[in-house]
Amino acid sequence: MTQSLGFTLINSAASSNAFAAAINGISRAYAGSTAPGGAINFAAPLFNNNGFESPRQVIDVSGDGAANDGPNTLAARNAALAGGVDTINGLVILGEPGVQAFYQNNIVGGTNAFLVVANDFNDFAVAIQDKLVREIRVPEPASLALFGLGLAALGFARRRRGARIAA
């Protein structure tokens, strides 16, 4: 296995667009077999010495089939979680019978882990978008506005209570 694109800091629209362009330039690697256990075993140690500090270590596994090659997927998932990976999420593309249950039972695990399902390859882009929205915890402007109003109300209540105590 190889890493097509290294860990990348995405903290602006420009860095996001550059990352998207880099992903777009990578061709899909496919050798005819499905080895999610091998992918998990490959990904887990990449968190060590990657140049980034993070409060969470998350592996995302996507595919359209159950394991037909490589190490045991459940054992790989459990070893990664025991070794410090916080979450392993799945994105499964339906088609093969039982593949959704395989992903749920053998891949998805850890804190707040989830499975996103694409009905077919045409739905993959929407499924990726849904997955990213669930994973990336960026406060929305409306949430920030509500938080700001809450702080303003708290400050007003404290001033008002202080005025009553002084009176």
Short mmCIF file of N, CA and C in Angstrom, two decimals:
data_model
loop_
_atom_site.label_atom_id
_atom_site.label_comp_id
_atom_site.label_asym_id
_atom_site.label_seq_id
_atom_site.Cartn_x
_atom_site.Cartn_y
_atom_site.Cartn_z
N MET A 1 0.84 -1.18 0.00
CA MET A 1 0.00 0.00 0.00
C MET A 1 0.88 1.24 0.00
N THR A 2 0.35 2.29 -0.54
CA THR A 2 1.07 3.55 -0.57
C THR A 2 0.14 4.67 -0.14
N GLN A 3 0.74 5.74 0.33
CA GLN A 3 -0.01 6.94 0.70
C GLN A 3 0.06 7.88 -0.49
N SER A 4 -1.08 8.16 -1.10
CA SER A 4 -1.13 9.00 -2.29
C SER A 4 -0.96 10.48 -1.98
N LEU A 5 -1.44 10.90 -0.84
CA LEU A 5 -1.37 12.30 -0.45
C LEU A 5 -1.14 12.34 1.06
N GLY A 6 -0.13 13.06 1.48
CA GLY A 6 0.22 13.10 2.90
C GLY A 6 -0.74 13.94 3.72
N PHE A 7 -0.51 13.94 5.02
CA PHE A 7 -1.31 14.77 5.93
C PHE A 7 -1.18 16.22 5.49
N THR A 8 -2.30 16.93 5.47
CA THR A 8 -2.35 18.29 4.95
C THR A 8 -3.19 19.16 5.87
N LEU A 9 -2.68 20.32 6.22
CA LEU A 9 -3.45 21.28 7.00
C LEU A 9 -4.41 22.01 6.07
N ILE A 10 -5.69 21.92 6.38
CA ILE A 10 -6.72 22.62 5.61
C ILE A 10 -7.37 23.61 6.57
N ASN A 11 -7.01 24.87 6.41
CA ASN A 11 -7.50 25.90 7.34
C ASN A 11 -8.00 27.15 6.64
N SER A 12 -8.23 27.06 5.34
CA SER A 12 -8.74 28.21 4.59
C SER A 12 -9.38 27.70 3.31
N ALA A 13 -10.08 28.58 2.63
CA ALA A 13 -10.67 28.21 1.34
C ALA A 13 -9.57 27.86 0.35
N ALA A 14 -8.48 28.61 0.38
CA ALA A 14 -7.38 28.34 -0.56
C ALA A 14 -6.75 26.97 -0.31
N SER A 15 -6.49 26.64 0.96
CA SER A 15 -5.89 25.34 1.25
C SER A 15 -6.88 24.21 0.94
N SER A 16 -8.16 24.47 1.14
CA SER A 16 -9.19 23.48 0.80
C SER A 16 -9.23 23.23 -0.71
N ASN A 17 -9.18 24.31 -1.47
CA ASN A 17 -9.19 24.17 -2.94
C ASN A 17 -7.93 23.47 -3.44
N ALA A 18 -6.79 23.78 -2.83
CA ALA A 18 -5.54 23.13 -3.23
C ALA A 18 -5.58 21.64 -2.92
N PHE A 19 -6.14 21.29 -1.77
CA PHE A 19 -6.27 19.89 -1.39
C PHE A 19 -7.20 19.16 -2.36
N ALA A 20 -8.33 19.79 -2.69
CA ALA A 20 -9.28 19.19 -3.64
C ALA A 20 -8.62 18.97 -4.99
N ALA A 21 -7.83 19.93 -5.44
CA ALA A 21 -7.13 19.79 -6.72
C ALA A 21 -6.11 18.65 -6.66
N ALA A 22 -5.42 18.52 -5.54
CA ALA A 22 -4.46 17.43 -5.38
C ALA A 22 -5.15 16.08 -5.41
N ILE A 23 -6.28 15.96 -4.73
CA ILE A 23 -7.04 14.71 -4.75
C ILE A 23 -7.53 14.42 -6.17
N ASN A 24 -8.01 15.43 -6.83
CA ASN A 24 -8.52 15.27 -8.19
C ASN A 24 -7.44 14.76 -9.15
N GLY A 25 -6.19 15.07 -8.86
CA GLY A 25 -5.09 14.65 -9.72
C GLY A 25 -4.60 13.22 -9.47
N ILE A 26 -5.18 12.54 -8.48
CA ILE A 26 -4.75 11.19 -8.15
C ILE A 26 -5.69 10.19 -8.82
N SER A 27 -5.12 9.21 -9.49
CA SER A 27 -5.96 8.19 -10.09
C SER A 27 -6.30 7.13 -9.05
N ARG A 28 -7.44 6.53 -9.20
CA ARG A 28 -7.91 5.52 -8.24
C ARG A 28 -7.04 4.28 -8.35
N ALA A 29 -6.48 3.88 -7.22
CA ALA A 29 -5.66 2.67 -7.18
C ALA A 29 -6.58 1.47 -6.97
N TYR A 30 -6.50 0.50 -7.86
CA TYR A 30 -7.33 -0.69 -7.73
C TYR A 30 -6.58 -1.86 -8.31
N ALA A 31 -6.42 -2.89 -7.49
CA ALA A 31 -5.67 -4.07 -7.93
C ALA A 31 -6.56 -5.30 -8.02
N GLY A 32 -7.88 -5.13 -7.87
CA GLY A 32 -8.79 -6.25 -8.00
C GLY A 32 -9.16 -6.92 -6.70
N SER A 33 -8.57 -6.49 -5.60
CA SER A 33 -8.90 -7.10 -4.32
C SER A 33 -9.29 -6.02 -3.32
N THR A 34 -9.94 -6.47 -2.24
CA THR A 34 -10.40 -5.56 -1.20
C THR A 34 -9.78 -6.00 0.12
N ALA A 35 -8.97 -5.13 0.71
CA ALA A 35 -8.26 -5.47 1.94
C ALA A 35 -8.39 -4.34 2.96
N PRO A 36 -9.60 -4.13 3.51
CA PRO A 36 -9.75 -3.04 4.48
C PRO A 36 -8.90 -3.24 5.74
N GLY A 37 -8.67 -4.48 6.14
CA GLY A 37 -7.79 -4.73 7.30
C GLY A 37 -6.38 -4.25 7.02
N GLY A 38 -5.89 -4.48 5.81
CA GLY A 38 -4.57 -4.00 5.42
C GLY A 38 -4.53 -2.48 5.38
N ALA A 39 -5.62 -1.87 4.91
CA ALA A 39 -5.68 -0.40 4.85
C ALA A 39 -5.64 0.19 6.25
N ILE A 40 -6.38 -0.40 7.18
CA ILE A 40 -6.37 0.09 8.57
C ILE A 40 -4.99 -0.08 9.18
N ASN A 41 -4.38 -1.26 8.98
CA ASN A 41 -3.03 -1.50 9.50
C ASN A 41 -2.01 -0.53 8.91
N PHE A 42 -2.19 -0.16 7.65
CA PHE A 42 -1.29 0.79 7.00
C PHE A 42 -1.50 2.20 7.56
N ALA A 43 -2.76 2.59 7.75
CA ALA A 43 -3.08 3.97 8.14
C ALA A 43 -2.76 4.28 9.61
N ALA A 44 -3.00 3.34 10.49
CA ALA A 44 -2.88 3.62 11.93
C ALA A 44 -1.53 4.21 12.33
N PRO A 45 -0.39 3.67 11.90
CA PRO A 45 0.88 4.26 12.33
C PRO A 45 1.22 5.60 11.68
N LEU A 46 0.47 6.00 10.65
CA LEU A 46 0.76 7.28 9.99
C LEU A 46 0.49 8.48 10.89
N PHE A 47 -0.24 8.28 11.98
CA PHE A 47 -0.49 9.38 12.92
C PHE A 47 0.76 9.73 13.72
N ASN A 48 1.68 8.80 13.83
CA ASN A 48 2.92 9.02 14.58
C ASN A 48 3.90 9.81 13.72
N ASN A 49 4.43 10.88 14.27
CA ASN A 49 5.48 11.67 13.60
C ASN A 49 5.07 12.20 12.23
N ASN A 50 3.81 12.65 12.11
CA ASN A 50 3.36 13.21 10.83
C ASN A 50 3.48 14.74 10.79
N GLY A 51 3.98 15.34 11.87
CA GLY A 51 4.16 16.78 11.90
C GLY A 51 2.95 17.56 12.39
N PHE A 52 1.88 16.87 12.79
CA PHE A 52 0.67 17.55 13.24
C PHE A 52 0.30 17.07 14.63
N GLU A 53 -0.29 17.98 15.41
CA GLU A 53 -0.89 17.64 16.70
C GLU A 53 -2.40 17.70 16.50
N SER A 54 -3.10 16.75 17.05
CA SER A 54 -4.55 16.71 16.86
C SER A 54 -5.21 16.12 18.09
N PRO A 55 -6.38 16.65 18.45
CA PRO A 55 -7.09 16.07 19.59
C PRO A 55 -7.76 14.73 19.24
N ARG A 56 -7.91 14.44 17.95
CA ARG A 56 -8.56 13.20 17.51
C ARG A 56 -7.78 12.59 16.34
N GLN A 57 -7.73 11.27 16.34
CA GLN A 57 -7.14 10.55 15.22
C GLN A 57 -8.26 9.71 14.61
N VAL A 58 -8.59 10.00 13.35
CA VAL A 58 -9.73 9.37 12.68
C VAL A 58 -9.25 8.73 11.38
N ILE A 59 -9.63 7.49 11.18
CA ILE A 59 -9.39 6.79 9.92
C ILE A 59 -10.74 6.63 9.23
N ASP A 60 -10.78 6.92 7.95
CA ASP A 60 -11.98 6.71 7.14
C ASP A 60 -11.69 5.61 6.14
N VAL A 61 -12.58 4.63 6.08
CA VAL A 61 -12.43 3.51 5.15
C VAL A 61 -13.63 3.54 4.22
N SER A 62 -13.37 3.55 2.92
CA SER A 62 -14.47 3.49 1.96
C SER A 62 -14.22 2.34 0.99
N GLY A 63 -15.31 1.79 0.49
CA GLY A 63 -15.19 0.71 -0.47
C GLY A 63 -16.54 0.16 -0.86
N ASP A 64 -16.48 -0.82 -1.76
CA ASP A 64 -17.72 -1.41 -2.27
C ASP A 64 -17.77 -2.92 -2.05
N GLY A 65 -16.90 -3.43 -1.19
CA GLY A 65 -16.92 -4.87 -0.95
C GLY A 65 -16.34 -5.23 0.39
N ALA A 66 -16.70 -6.43 0.83
CA ALA A 66 -16.13 -6.99 2.05
C ALA A 66 -14.72 -7.45 1.75
N ALA A 67 -13.98 -7.76 2.78
CA ALA A 67 -12.58 -8.19 2.62
C ALA A 67 -12.50 -9.49 1.83
N ASN A 68 -11.62 -9.50 0.82
CA ASN A 68 -11.30 -10.73 0.11
C ASN A 68 -9.79 -10.91 0.03
N ASP A 69 -9.06 -10.08 0.79
CA ASP A 69 -7.60 -10.15 0.80
C ASP A 69 -7.10 -9.47 2.08
N GLY A 70 -5.88 -9.76 2.44
CA GLY A 70 -5.23 -9.07 3.55
C GLY A 70 -5.60 -9.61 4.92
N PRO A 71 -5.13 -8.90 5.96
CA PRO A 71 -5.36 -9.33 7.34
C PRO A 71 -6.83 -9.19 7.74
N ASN A 72 -7.17 -9.85 8.82
CA ASN A 72 -8.52 -9.81 9.36
C ASN A 72 -8.92 -8.37 9.68
N THR A 73 -10.03 -7.93 9.13
CA THR A 73 -10.47 -6.55 9.27
C THR A 73 -10.85 -6.21 10.71
N LEU A 74 -11.60 -7.08 11.35
CA LEU A 74 -12.02 -6.82 12.73
C LEU A 74 -10.80 -6.73 13.65
N ALA A 75 -9.84 -7.62 13.48
CA ALA A 75 -8.63 -7.58 14.30
C ALA A 75 -7.84 -6.29 14.04
N ALA A 76 -7.77 -5.86 12.78
CA ALA A 76 -7.06 -4.62 12.44
C ALA A 76 -7.76 -3.42 13.07
N ARG A 77 -9.10 -3.38 12.99
CA ARG A 77 -9.84 -2.28 13.60
C ARG A 77 -9.59 -2.23 15.10
N ASN A 78 -9.72 -3.36 15.75
CA ASN A 78 -9.54 -3.40 17.20
C ASN A 78 -8.12 -3.02 17.61
N ALA A 79 -7.13 -3.45 16.85
CA ALA A 79 -5.73 -3.10 17.15
C ALA A 79 -5.50 -1.60 16.97
N ALA A 80 -6.07 -1.01 15.92
CA ALA A 80 -5.91 0.43 15.70
C ALA A 80 -6.54 1.22 16.84
N LEU A 81 -7.74 0.83 17.26
CA LEU A 81 -8.41 1.53 18.35
C LEU A 81 -7.63 1.36 19.65
N ALA A 82 -7.12 0.17 19.91
CA ALA A 82 -6.32 -0.07 21.12
C ALA A 82 -5.00 0.69 21.06
N GLY A 83 -4.50 0.96 19.86
CA GLY A 83 -3.22 1.64 19.69
C GLY A 83 -3.31 3.16 19.68
N GLY A 84 -4.49 3.73 19.89
CA GLY A 84 -4.59 5.18 19.99
C GLY A 84 -5.45 5.86 18.95
N VAL A 85 -5.88 5.17 17.90
CA VAL A 85 -6.81 5.76 16.95
C VAL A 85 -8.14 5.91 17.68
N ASP A 86 -8.75 7.08 17.57
CA ASP A 86 -9.99 7.35 18.30
C ASP A 86 -11.22 6.80 17.60
N THR A 87 -11.24 6.93 16.28
CA THR A 87 -12.46 6.62 15.53
C THR A 87 -12.10 6.04 14.18
N ILE A 88 -12.88 5.06 13.75
CA ILE A 88 -12.78 4.55 12.38
C ILE A 88 -14.19 4.61 11.80
N ASN A 89 -14.35 5.46 10.80
CA ASN A 89 -15.63 5.62 10.12
C ASN A 89 -15.61 4.84 8.82
N GLY A 90 -16.80 4.53 8.33
CA GLY A 90 -16.90 3.82 7.06
C GLY A 90 -17.79 4.55 6.09
N LEU A 91 -17.47 4.39 4.82
CA LEU A 91 -18.32 4.84 3.73
C LEU A 91 -18.42 3.66 2.78
N VAL A 92 -19.59 3.06 2.72
CA VAL A 92 -19.77 1.86 1.92
C VAL A 92 -20.63 2.17 0.70
N ILE A 93 -20.22 1.59 -0.43
CA ILE A 93 -20.98 1.70 -1.67
C ILE A 93 -21.69 0.36 -1.85
N LEU A 94 -23.02 0.39 -1.84
CA LEU A 94 -23.79 -0.84 -1.90
C LEU A 94 -23.68 -1.51 -3.26
N GLY A 95 -23.94 -2.77 -3.26
CA GLY A 95 -23.90 -3.58 -4.48
C GLY A 95 -23.67 -5.03 -4.10
N GLU A 96 -22.60 -5.29 -3.38
CA GLU A 96 -22.31 -6.64 -2.92
C GLU A 96 -23.23 -6.99 -1.76
N PRO A 97 -23.88 -8.14 -1.80
CA PRO A 97 -24.76 -8.51 -0.69
C PRO A 97 -24.00 -8.56 0.64
N GLY A 98 -24.58 -7.97 1.68
CA GLY A 98 -23.99 -8.02 3.01
C GLY A 98 -22.88 -7.04 3.29
N VAL A 99 -22.51 -6.21 2.31
CA VAL A 99 -21.37 -5.31 2.50
C VAL A 99 -21.64 -4.25 3.56
N GLN A 100 -22.88 -3.77 3.67
CA GLN A 100 -23.19 -2.77 4.68
C GLN A 100 -23.02 -3.36 6.08
N ALA A 101 -23.50 -4.56 6.30
CA ALA A 101 -23.35 -5.21 7.60
C ALA A 101 -21.87 -5.50 7.88
N PHE A 102 -21.11 -5.88 6.85
CA PHE A 102 -19.68 -6.12 7.05
C PHE A 102 -19.00 -4.86 7.55
N TYR A 103 -19.27 -3.74 6.91
CA TYR A 103 -18.66 -2.46 7.32
C TYR A 103 -19.07 -2.11 8.75
N GLN A 104 -20.35 -2.23 9.05
CA GLN A 104 -20.83 -1.85 10.38
C GLN A 104 -20.21 -2.73 11.46
N ASN A 105 -20.05 -4.01 11.19
CA ASN A 105 -19.57 -4.95 12.20
C ASN A 105 -18.06 -5.09 12.28
N ASN A 106 -17.34 -4.75 11.22
CA ASN A 106 -15.90 -5.01 11.18
C ASN A 106 -15.02 -3.77 11.02
N ILE A 107 -15.59 -2.68 10.54
CA ILE A 107 -14.78 -1.49 10.27
C ILE A 107 -15.13 -0.36 11.22
N VAL A 108 -16.39 -0.01 11.34
CA VAL A 108 -16.81 1.13 12.14
C VAL A 108 -16.55 0.85 13.62
N GLY A 109 -15.86 1.78 14.30
CA GLY A 109 -15.60 1.61 15.71
C GLY A 109 -14.98 2.84 16.33
N GLY A 110 -15.06 2.92 17.64
CA GLY A 110 -14.46 4.03 18.38
C GLY A 110 -15.48 5.10 18.71
N THR A 111 -14.97 6.19 19.25
CA THR A 111 -15.79 7.30 19.72
C THR A 111 -16.53 7.99 18.58
N ASN A 112 -17.84 8.06 18.68
CA ASN A 112 -18.70 8.73 17.70
C ASN A 112 -18.52 8.22 16.28
N ALA A 113 -18.15 6.95 16.11
CA ALA A 113 -17.96 6.38 14.78
C ALA A 113 -19.30 6.24 14.07
N PHE A 114 -19.26 6.31 12.74
CA PHE A 114 -20.48 6.19 11.95
C PHE A 114 -20.19 5.57 10.60
N LEU A 115 -21.27 5.14 9.95
CA LEU A 115 -21.21 4.57 8.61
C LEU A 115 -22.10 5.40 7.70
N VAL A 116 -21.56 5.82 6.57
CA VAL A 116 -22.33 6.52 5.54
C VAL A 116 -22.51 5.54 4.39
N VAL A 117 -23.71 5.49 3.83
CA VAL A 117 -24.03 4.54 2.77
C VAL A 117 -24.32 5.27 1.48
N ALA A 118 -23.65 4.84 0.42
CA ALA A 118 -23.95 5.31 -0.94
C ALA A 118 -24.64 4.15 -1.65
N ASN A 119 -25.75 4.41 -2.28
CA ASN A 119 -26.49 3.35 -2.96
C ASN A 119 -25.74 2.78 -4.14
N ASP A 120 -24.92 3.61 -4.78
CA ASP A 120 -24.11 3.16 -5.92
C ASP A 120 -23.00 4.19 -6.13
N PHE A 121 -22.16 3.96 -7.14
CA PHE A 121 -21.04 4.87 -7.38
C PHE A 121 -21.50 6.28 -7.74
N ASN A 122 -22.70 6.41 -8.31
CA ASN A 122 -23.22 7.74 -8.64
C ASN A 122 -23.51 8.55 -7.39
N ASP A 123 -23.81 7.89 -6.28
CA ASP A 123 -24.11 8.57 -5.01
C ASP A 123 -22.87 8.84 -4.17
N PHE A 124 -21.70 8.41 -4.64
CA PHE A 124 -20.48 8.51 -3.84
C PHE A 124 -20.15 9.96 -3.48
N ALA A 125 -20.27 10.89 -4.41
CA ALA A 125 -19.93 12.29 -4.14
C ALA A 125 -20.82 12.86 -3.03
N VAL A 126 -22.11 12.56 -3.06
CA VAL A 126 -23.03 13.04 -2.03
C VAL A 126 -22.68 12.40 -0.69
N ALA A 127 -22.33 11.11 -0.71
CA ALA A 127 -21.97 10.41 0.53
C ALA A 127 -20.70 11.01 1.14
N ILE A 128 -19.71 11.34 0.31
CA ILE A 128 -18.48 11.98 0.80
C ILE A 128 -18.81 13.32 1.44
N GLN A 129 -19.66 14.09 0.79
CA GLN A 129 -20.05 15.39 1.35
C GLN A 129 -20.74 15.21 2.69
N ASP A 130 -21.65 14.26 2.78
CA ASP A 130 -22.35 14.00 4.05
C ASP A 130 -21.34 13.61 5.13
N LYS A 131 -20.38 12.76 4.77
CA LYS A 131 -19.37 12.30 5.73
C LYS A 131 -18.54 13.48 6.23
N LEU A 132 -18.10 14.34 5.33
CA LEU A 132 -17.29 15.48 5.72
C LEU A 132 -18.05 16.43 6.63
N VAL A 133 -19.31 16.65 6.33
CA VAL A 133 -20.12 17.54 7.17
C VAL A 133 -20.23 16.97 8.58
N ARG A 134 -20.38 15.65 8.69
CA ARG A 134 -20.47 15.02 10.02
C ARG A 134 -19.15 15.07 10.77
N GLU A 135 -18.04 14.98 10.05
CA GLU A 135 -16.73 14.88 10.69
C GLU A 135 -16.10 16.21 11.06
N ILE A 136 -16.25 17.18 10.20
CA ILE A 136 -15.56 18.45 10.41
C ILE A 136 -16.40 19.31 11.32
N ARG A 137 -15.84 19.63 12.44
CA ARG A 137 -16.58 20.38 13.45
C ARG A 137 -16.23 21.86 13.37
N VAL A 138 -16.82 22.52 12.40
CA VAL A 138 -16.61 23.95 12.22
C VAL A 138 -17.91 24.64 12.61
N PRO A 139 -17.88 25.53 13.58
CA PRO A 139 -19.12 26.21 13.97
C PRO A 139 -19.70 26.99 12.79
N GLU A 140 -20.99 26.84 12.60
CA GLU A 140 -21.66 27.58 11.54
C GLU A 140 -21.92 29.00 12.03
N PRO A 141 -22.03 29.96 11.09
CA PRO A 141 -22.27 31.34 11.50
C PRO A 141 -23.49 31.49 12.41
N ALA A 142 -24.55 30.75 12.14
CA ALA A 142 -25.74 30.84 12.98
C ALA A 142 -25.42 30.40 14.41
N SER A 143 -24.61 29.34 14.55
CA SER A 143 -24.22 28.87 15.88
C SER A 143 -23.40 29.91 16.60
N LEU A 144 -22.49 30.55 15.87
CA LEU A 144 -21.67 31.60 16.47
C LEU A 144 -22.53 32.79 16.90
N ALA A 145 -23.53 33.12 16.08
CA ALA A 145 -24.41 34.23 16.42
C ALA A 145 -25.21 33.91 17.68
N LEU A 146 -25.72 32.68 17.78
CA LEU A 146 -26.46 32.29 18.97
C LEU A 146 -25.57 32.30 20.21
N PHE A 147 -24.34 31.84 20.05
CA PHE A 147 -23.38 31.86 21.15
C PHE A 147 -23.13 33.30 21.59
N GLY A 148 -22.95 34.20 20.61
CA GLY A 148 -22.72 35.62 20.92
C GLY A 148 -23.91 36.23 21.63
N LEU A 149 -25.12 35.91 21.19
CA LEU A 149 -26.31 36.43 21.86
C LEU A 149 -26.41 35.89 23.29
N GLY A 150 -26.04 34.62 23.45
CA GLY A 150 -26.04 34.03 24.79
C GLY A 150 -25.08 34.74 25.71
N LEU A 151 -23.88 35.03 25.22
CA LEU A 151 -22.90 35.77 26.03
C LEU A 151 -23.39 37.17 26.36
N ALA A 152 -24.01 37.84 25.37
CA ALA A 152 -24.52 39.19 25.62
C ALA A 152 -25.63 39.16 26.67
N ALA A 153 -26.52 38.15 26.58
CA ALA A 153 -27.60 38.04 27.56
C ALA A 153 -27.03 37.76 28.94
N LEU A 154 -26.02 36.93 29.04
CA LEU A 154 -25.38 36.63 30.32
C LEU A 154 -24.77 37.90 30.90
N GLY A 155 -24.07 38.65 30.06
CA GLY A 155 -23.48 39.90 30.53
C GLY A 155 -24.53 40.89 30.99
N PHE A 156 -25.65 40.99 30.25
CA PHE A 156 -26.74 41.89 30.63
C PHE A 156 -27.35 41.45 31.96
N ALA A 157 -27.55 40.14 32.13
CA ALA A 157 -28.14 39.64 33.37
C ALA A 157 -27.22 39.92 34.55
N ARG A 158 -25.92 39.77 34.37
CA ARG A 158 -24.98 40.04 35.46
C ARG A 158 -24.99 41.51 35.82
N ARG A 159 -25.01 42.40 34.81
CA ARG A 159 -25.04 43.83 35.09
C ARG A 159 -26.32 44.20 35.82
N ARG A 160 -27.42 43.62 35.37
CA ARG A 160 -28.72 43.93 35.97
C ARG A 160 -28.75 43.43 37.42
N ARG A 161 -28.24 42.22 37.66
CA ARG A 161 -28.21 41.69 39.02
C ARG A 161 -27.28 42.54 39.89
N GLY A 162 -26.17 42.97 39.34
CA GLY A 162 -25.24 43.82 40.09
C GLY A 162 -25.87 45.16 40.43
N ALA A 163 -26.70 45.70 39.54
CA ALA A 163 -27.37 46.96 39.80
C ALA A 163 -28.38 46.81 40.92
N ARG A 164 -29.08 45.67 41.00
CA ARG A 164 -30.04 45.44 42.08
C ARG A 164 -29.35 45.28 43.41
N ILE A 165 -28.21 44.60 43.41
CA ILE A 165 -27.47 44.39 44.66
C ILE A 165 -26.96 45.74 45.18
N ALA A 166 -26.50 46.60 44.28
CA ALA A 166 -25.95 47.89 44.69
C ALA A 166 -27.05 48.83 45.18
N ALA A 167 -28.27 48.65 44.71
CA ALA A 167 -29.35 49.58 45.05
C ALA A 167 -29.89 49.42 46.39
#
